Amino acid sequence: MKDWRHWPCVMLVLIAGVMLAACSSDGGLSPSFDPENQKEYGLNGAYVGQNIKEAMDILQPDKADFMDMQTRESYTVDRMAAGEGNMVMGMMLVGRTQVMVMVERGVLQSIMLAGVPEEEAEKFKTNRGLTIYSSEQQLKELYGEAAGDKEIVYKGSKQEASFGIVNDQVVWFRFDRL
């Protein structure tokens, strides 16, 4: 490296690489479960704490109905995304599977999944990669150890994940904001 005129270019490339790595790492999941990262609490890339419009774009339901739990008023995704609705319950049909969500002022508060036909199980993965009908051992490999037999709960300071276990298989899960 006797030719020093290339050093500014080399330094720029190194700095750009470091900046890209730093920027890309804040949006993903760490190798082990982080109970304080809200993106851990979700399905197919949608997560609690996210705007309902963004979540709907990710989940792409075939059909969706939303109704305020107190007033029974129907809501559109656009109205909820704009911050309307105190506590809105949503039922979405994705293929033959029903996904339930709760939305407060446009923000996902809860995502629930159960009753998935076995042939559709691979279409619905937690953001960490767990599917319905995965084994309890797979759950613990992805999320870590936790107490419980029929219901295993992982809790952060602002979110909670619950997994239902029957015959050593995950048969339902639910992500909630606290």
PDB file of C-alpha atoms in Angstrom:
ATOM      1  CA  MET A   1       0.000   0.000   0.000  1.00  0.00           C
ATOM      2  CA  LYS A   2       2.560   2.504  -1.072  1.00  0.00           C
ATOM      3  CA  ASP A   3      -0.048   4.472  -2.974  1.00  0.00           C
ATOM      4  CA  TRP A   4      -1.810   6.605  -0.317  1.00  0.00           C
ATOM      5  CA  ARG A   5      -4.236   8.312  -2.695  1.00  0.00           C
ATOM      6  CA  HIS A   6      -6.718   5.402  -2.355  1.00  0.00           C
ATOM      7  CA  TRP A   7      -7.002   5.658   1.446  1.00  0.00           C
ATOM      8  CA  PRO A   8      -9.868   8.208   1.418  1.00  0.00           C
ATOM      9  CA  CYS A   9     -11.920   5.885  -0.804  1.00  0.00           C
ATOM     10  CA  VAL A  10     -11.142   2.878   1.376  1.00  0.00           C
ATOM     11  CA  MET A  11     -12.108   4.802   4.506  1.00  0.00           C
ATOM     12  CA  LEU A  12     -15.397   5.942   2.929  1.00  0.00           C
ATOM     13  CA  VAL A  13     -16.279   2.366   2.011  1.00  0.00           C
ATOM     14  CA  LEU A  14     -15.494   1.163   5.558  1.00  0.00           C
ATOM     15  CA  ILE A  15     -17.525   3.962   7.149  1.00  0.00           C
ATOM     16  CA  ALA A  16     -20.448   3.281   4.801  1.00  0.00           C
ATOM     17  CA  GLY A  17     -20.338  -0.423   5.679  1.00  0.00           C
ATOM     18  CA  VAL A  18     -20.362   0.293   9.406  1.00  0.00           C
ATOM     19  CA  MET A  19     -23.246   2.767   9.007  1.00  0.00           C
ATOM     20  CA  LEU A  20     -25.296   0.293   6.955  1.00  0.00           C
ATOM     21  CA  ALA A  21     -24.757  -2.467   9.506  1.00  0.00           C
ATOM     22  CA  ALA A  22     -25.775  -0.164  12.355  1.00  0.00           C
ATOM     23  CA  CYS A  23     -28.897   1.057  10.568  1.00  0.00           C
ATOM     24  CA  SER A  24     -30.063  -2.386   9.519  1.00  0.00           C
ATOM     25  CA  SER A  25     -29.596  -4.014  12.913  1.00  0.00           C
ATOM     26  CA  ASP A  26     -32.075  -1.861  14.853  1.00  0.00           C
ATOM     27  CA  GLY A  27     -35.111  -3.165  12.961  1.00  0.00           C
ATOM     28  CA  GLY A  28     -34.595  -6.884  13.421  1.00  0.00           C
ATOM     29  CA  LEU A  29     -34.575  -9.444  16.160  1.00  0.00           C
ATOM     30  CA  SER A  30     -31.552 -10.423  18.174  1.00  0.00           C
ATOM     31  CA  PRO A  31     -30.392 -14.063  18.121  1.00  0.00           C
ATOM     32  CA  SER A  32     -32.087 -14.669  21.486  1.00  0.00           C
ATOM     33  CA  PHE A  33     -35.531 -13.548  22.632  1.00  0.00           C
ATOM     34  CA  ASP A  34     -35.544  -9.938  23.869  1.00  0.00           C
ATOM     35  CA  PRO A  35     -38.603  -9.348  26.073  1.00  0.00           C
ATOM     36  CA  GLU A  36     -38.256  -5.561  25.694  1.00  0.00           C
ATOM     37  CA  ASN A  37     -38.321  -5.522  21.865  1.00  0.00           C
ATOM     38  CA  GLN A  38     -41.949  -5.059  20.763  1.00  0.00           C
ATOM     39  CA  LYS A  39     -41.190  -6.657  17.386  1.00  0.00           C
ATOM     40  CA  GLU A  40     -40.764  -9.988  19.229  1.00  0.00           C
ATOM     41  CA  TYR A  41     -44.506  -9.953  19.930  1.00  0.00           C
ATOM     42  CA  GLY A  42     -46.061 -10.556  16.566  1.00  0.00           C
ATOM     43  CA  LEU A  43     -47.159 -12.680  13.662  1.00  0.00           C
ATOM     44  CA  ASN A  44     -45.759 -12.773  10.103  1.00  0.00           C
ATOM     45  CA  GLY A  45     -43.953  -9.443  10.670  1.00  0.00           C
ATOM     46  CA  ALA A  46     -46.884  -7.568  12.234  1.00  0.00           C
ATOM     47  CA  TYR A  47     -46.438  -6.814  15.939  1.00  0.00           C
ATOM     48  CA  VAL A  48     -48.145  -5.232  18.929  1.00  0.00           C
ATOM     49  CA  GLY A  49     -47.499  -1.512  19.085  1.00  0.00           C
ATOM     50  CA  GLN A  50     -47.648  -1.193  15.290  1.00  0.00           C
ATOM     51  CA  ASN A  51     -50.174   0.934  13.389  1.00  0.00           C
ATOM     52  CA  ILE A  52     -53.114  -1.163  12.169  1.00  0.00           C
ATOM     53  CA  LYS A  53     -52.681  -0.002   8.560  1.00  0.00           C
ATOM     54  CA  GLU A  54     -49.093  -1.317   8.477  1.00  0.00           C
ATOM     55  CA  ALA A  55     -50.190  -4.598  10.079  1.00  0.00           C
ATOM     56  CA  MET A  56     -53.005  -5.055   7.552  1.00  0.00           C
ATOM     57  CA  ASP A  57     -50.564  -4.487   4.695  1.00  0.00           C
ATOM     58  CA  ILE A  58     -48.395  -7.279   6.131  1.00  0.00           C
ATOM     59  CA  LEU A  59     -51.144  -9.777   7.021  1.00  0.00           C
ATOM     60  CA  GLN A  60     -53.222  -9.157   3.861  1.00  0.00           C
ATOM     61  CA  PRO A  61     -56.466 -10.733   5.076  1.00  0.00           C
ATOM     62  CA  ASP A  62     -59.065 -11.993   2.622  1.00  0.00           C
ATOM     63  CA  LYS A  63     -61.727 -10.433   4.815  1.00  0.00           C
ATOM     64  CA  ALA A  64     -61.671  -8.225   7.922  1.00  0.00           C
ATOM     65  CA  ASP A  65     -64.351  -6.766  10.178  1.00  0.00           C
ATOM     66  CA  PHE A  66     -63.731  -4.308  13.009  1.00  0.00           C
ATOM     67  CA  MET A  67     -66.145  -3.210  15.723  1.00  0.00           C
ATOM     68  CA  ASP A  68     -65.753  -1.001  18.797  1.00  0.00           C
ATOM     69  CA  MET A  69     -66.162  -3.191  21.866  1.00  0.00           C
ATOM     70  CA  GLN A  70     -68.200  -0.572  23.763  1.00  0.00           C
ATOM     71  CA  THR A  71     -70.300   1.242  21.154  1.00  0.00           C
ATOM     72  CA  ARG A  72     -70.572  -1.640  18.630  1.00  0.00           C
ATOM     73  CA  GLU A  73     -69.729   0.847  15.875  1.00  0.00           C
ATOM     74  CA  SER A  74     -68.027  -0.577  12.767  1.00  0.00           C
ATOM     75  CA  TYR A  75     -64.613   0.798  11.872  1.00  0.00           C
ATOM     76  CA  THR A  76     -62.554   0.855   8.707  1.00  0.00           C
ATOM     77  CA  VAL A  77     -58.800   0.363   8.721  1.00  0.00           C
ATOM     78  CA  ASP A  78     -58.320   3.944   7.533  1.00  0.00           C
ATOM     79  CA  ARG A  79     -60.375   5.354  10.416  1.00  0.00           C
ATOM     80  CA  MET A  80     -58.457   3.274  12.939  1.00  0.00           C
ATOM     81  CA  ALA A  81     -55.120   4.170  11.344  1.00  0.00           C
ATOM     82  CA  ALA A  82     -56.084   7.829  11.826  1.00  0.00           C
ATOM     83  CA  GLY A  83     -56.415   7.181  15.568  1.00  0.00           C
ATOM     84  CA  GLU A  84     -60.155   6.624  15.918  1.00  0.00           C
ATOM     85  CA  GLY A  85     -61.653   3.927  18.123  1.00  0.00           C
ATOM     86  CA  ASN A  86     -61.070   3.431  21.830  1.00  0.00           C
ATOM     87  CA  MET A  87     -60.984  -0.361  21.863  1.00  0.00           C
ATOM     88  CA  VAL A  88     -61.762  -2.051  18.570  1.00  0.00           C
ATOM     89  CA  MET A  89     -61.885  -5.811  18.111  1.00  0.00           C
ATOM     90  CA  GLY A  90     -61.014  -7.165  14.690  1.00  0.00           C
ATOM     91  CA  MET A  91     -61.656 -10.526  13.110  1.00  0.00           C
ATOM     92  CA  MET A  92     -59.608 -11.262  10.002  1.00  0.00           C
ATOM     93  CA  LEU A  93     -59.840 -14.230   7.729  1.00  0.00           C
ATOM     94  CA  VAL A  94     -56.514 -15.174   6.121  1.00  0.00           C
ATOM     95  CA  GLY A  95     -57.128 -18.212   3.958  1.00  0.00           C
ATOM     96  CA  ARG A  96     -59.188 -20.491   6.212  1.00  0.00           C
ATOM     97  CA  THR A  97     -57.623 -19.140   9.397  1.00  0.00           C
ATOM     98  CA  GLN A  98     -59.101 -16.531  11.690  1.00  0.00           C
ATOM     99  CA  VAL A  99     -56.737 -13.985  13.232  1.00  0.00           C
ATOM    100  CA  MET A 100     -58.122 -11.768  15.990  1.00  0.00           C
ATOM    101  CA  VAL A 101     -56.691  -8.396  16.904  1.00  0.00           C
ATOM    102  CA  MET A 102     -57.500  -5.597  19.319  1.00  0.00           C
ATOM    103  CA  VAL A 103     -56.749  -2.029  18.286  1.00  0.00           C
ATOM    104  CA  GLU A 104     -56.710   1.089  20.435  1.00  0.00           C
ATOM    105  CA  ARG A 105     -56.520   4.457  18.694  1.00  0.00           C
ATOM    106  CA  GLY A 106     -54.941   2.892  15.612  1.00  0.00           C
ATOM    107  CA  VAL A 107     -52.311   0.838  17.448  1.00  0.00           C
ATOM    108  CA  LEU A 108     -52.328  -2.968  17.698  1.00  0.00           C
ATOM    109  CA  GLN A 109     -52.834  -3.998  21.314  1.00  0.00           C
ATOM    110  CA  SER A 110     -53.253  -7.738  20.854  1.00  0.00           C
ATOM    111  CA  ILE A 111     -52.812 -10.458  18.209  1.00  0.00           C
ATOM    112  CA  MET A 112     -54.408 -13.859  18.778  1.00  0.00           C
ATOM    113  CA  LEU A 113     -54.182 -17.026  16.706  1.00  0.00           C
ATOM    114  CA  ALA A 114     -55.754 -20.459  17.255  1.00  0.00           C
ATOM    115  CA  GLY A 115     -57.677 -23.063  15.323  1.00  0.00           C
ATOM    116  CA  VAL A 116     -55.310 -23.095  12.375  1.00  0.00           C
ATOM    117  CA  PRO A 117     -55.879 -25.930   9.897  1.00  0.00           C
ATOM    118  CA  GLU A 118     -52.751 -28.102   9.871  1.00  0.00           C
ATOM    119  CA  GLU A 119     -52.193 -27.522   6.148  1.00  0.00           C
ATOM    120  CA  GLU A 120     -52.054 -23.740   6.778  1.00  0.00           C
ATOM    121  CA  ALA A 121     -49.795 -23.824   9.844  1.00  0.00           C
ATOM    122  CA  GLU A 122     -46.622 -22.853   7.925  1.00  0.00           C
ATOM    123  CA  LYS A 123     -48.337 -19.694   6.628  1.00  0.00           C
ATOM    124  CA  PHE A 124     -48.518 -18.279  10.174  1.00  0.00           C
ATOM    125  CA  LYS A 125     -45.244 -17.840  12.003  1.00  0.00           C
ATOM    126  CA  THR A 126     -44.393 -15.742  14.991  1.00  0.00           C
ATOM    127  CA  ASN A 127     -41.804 -13.097  14.234  1.00  0.00           C
ATOM    128  CA  ARG A 128     -39.270 -15.489  15.765  1.00  0.00           C
ATOM    129  CA  GLY A 129     -40.358 -18.297  13.375  1.00  0.00           C
ATOM    130  CA  LEU A 130     -42.575 -20.511  15.554  1.00  0.00           C
ATOM    131  CA  THR A 131     -45.674 -22.036  13.944  1.00  0.00           C
ATOM    132  CA  ILE A 132     -48.816 -23.505  15.411  1.00  0.00           C
ATOM    133  CA  TYR A 133     -48.254 -27.253  16.001  1.00  0.00           C
ATOM    134  CA  SER A 134     -44.561 -26.686  16.749  1.00  0.00           C
ATOM    135  CA  SER A 135     -43.300 -28.657  19.716  1.00  0.00           C
ATOM    136  CA  GLU A 136     -42.864 -27.215  23.182  1.00  0.00           C
ATOM    137  CA  GLN A 137     -39.139 -27.864  22.755  1.00  0.00           C
ATOM    138  CA  GLN A 138     -39.067 -25.670  19.606  1.00  0.00           C
ATOM    139  CA  LEU A 139     -40.871 -22.940  21.562  1.00  0.00           C
ATOM    140  CA  LYS A 140     -38.229 -23.047  24.279  1.00  0.00           C
ATOM    141  CA  GLU A 141     -35.397 -23.086  21.733  1.00  0.00           C
ATOM    142  CA  LEU A 142     -36.745 -19.908  20.096  1.00  0.00           C
ATOM    143  CA  TYR A 143     -38.004 -18.049  23.167  1.00  0.00           C
ATOM    144  CA  GLY A 144     -36.059 -19.531  26.072  1.00  0.00           C
ATOM    145  CA  GLU A 145     -37.146 -21.260  29.236  1.00  0.00           C
ATOM    146  CA  ALA A 146     -40.324 -20.183  31.024  1.00  0.00           C
ATOM    147  CA  ALA A 147     -42.645 -21.578  33.654  1.00  0.00           C
ATOM    148  CA  GLY A 148     -45.942 -23.218  32.832  1.00  0.00           C
ATOM    149  CA  ASP A 149     -47.420 -26.464  31.607  1.00  0.00           C
ATOM    150  CA  LYS A 150     -50.516 -25.716  29.541  1.00  0.00           C
ATOM    151  CA  GLU A 151     -49.774 -22.021  29.125  1.00  0.00           C
ATOM    152  CA  ILE A 152     -46.259 -20.662  28.781  1.00  0.00           C
ATOM    153  CA  VAL A 153     -45.878 -16.909  29.235  1.00  0.00           C
ATOM    154  CA  TYR A 154     -42.975 -14.631  28.306  1.00  0.00           C
ATOM    155  CA  LYS A 155     -43.239 -11.124  29.675  1.00  0.00           C
ATOM    156  CA  GLY A 156     -41.443  -7.858  29.138  1.00  0.00           C
ATOM    157  CA  SER A 157     -42.216  -4.554  30.827  1.00  0.00           C
ATOM    158  CA  LYS A 158     -44.641  -3.488  28.058  1.00  0.00           C
ATOM    159  CA  GLN A 159     -45.567  -6.709  26.205  1.00  0.00           C
ATOM    160  CA  GLU A 160     -46.491 -10.293  26.907  1.00  0.00           C
ATOM    161  CA  ALA A 161     -46.524 -13.478  24.819  1.00  0.00           C
ATOM    162  CA  SER A 162     -48.653 -16.474  25.808  1.00  0.00           C
ATOM    163  CA  PHE A 163     -48.479 -19.891  24.186  1.00  0.00           C
ATOM    164  CA  GLY A 164     -50.988 -22.701  24.735  1.00  0.00           C
ATOM    165  CA  ILE A 165     -49.568 -26.233  24.902  1.00  0.00           C
ATOM    166  CA  VAL A 166     -51.559 -29.440  24.363  1.00  0.00           C
ATOM    167  CA  ASN A 167     -49.845 -32.812  23.891  1.00  0.00           C
ATOM    168  CA  ASP A 168     -46.424 -31.137  23.591  1.00  0.00           C
ATOM    169  CA  GLN A 169     -47.609 -28.890  20.730  1.00  0.00           C
ATOM    170  CA  VAL A 170     -48.262 -25.161  20.517  1.00  0.00           C
ATOM    171  CA  VAL A 171     -51.973 -24.925  19.652  1.00  0.00           C
ATOM    172  CA  TRP A 172     -52.538 -21.174  20.151  1.00  0.00           C
ATOM    173  CA  PHE A 173     -50.636 -18.017  20.891  1.00  0.00           C
ATOM    174  CA  ARG A 174     -51.423 -14.478  21.872  1.00  0.00           C
ATOM    175  CA  PHE A 175     -49.340 -11.308  21.973  1.00  0.00           C
ATOM    176  CA  ASP A 176     -50.508  -8.398  24.151  1.00  0.00           C
ATOM    177  CA  ARG A 177     -49.411  -4.931  25.138  1.00  0.00           C
ATOM    178  CA  LEU A 178     -49.573  -4.425  28.891  1.00  0.00           C
TER     179      LEU A 178
END
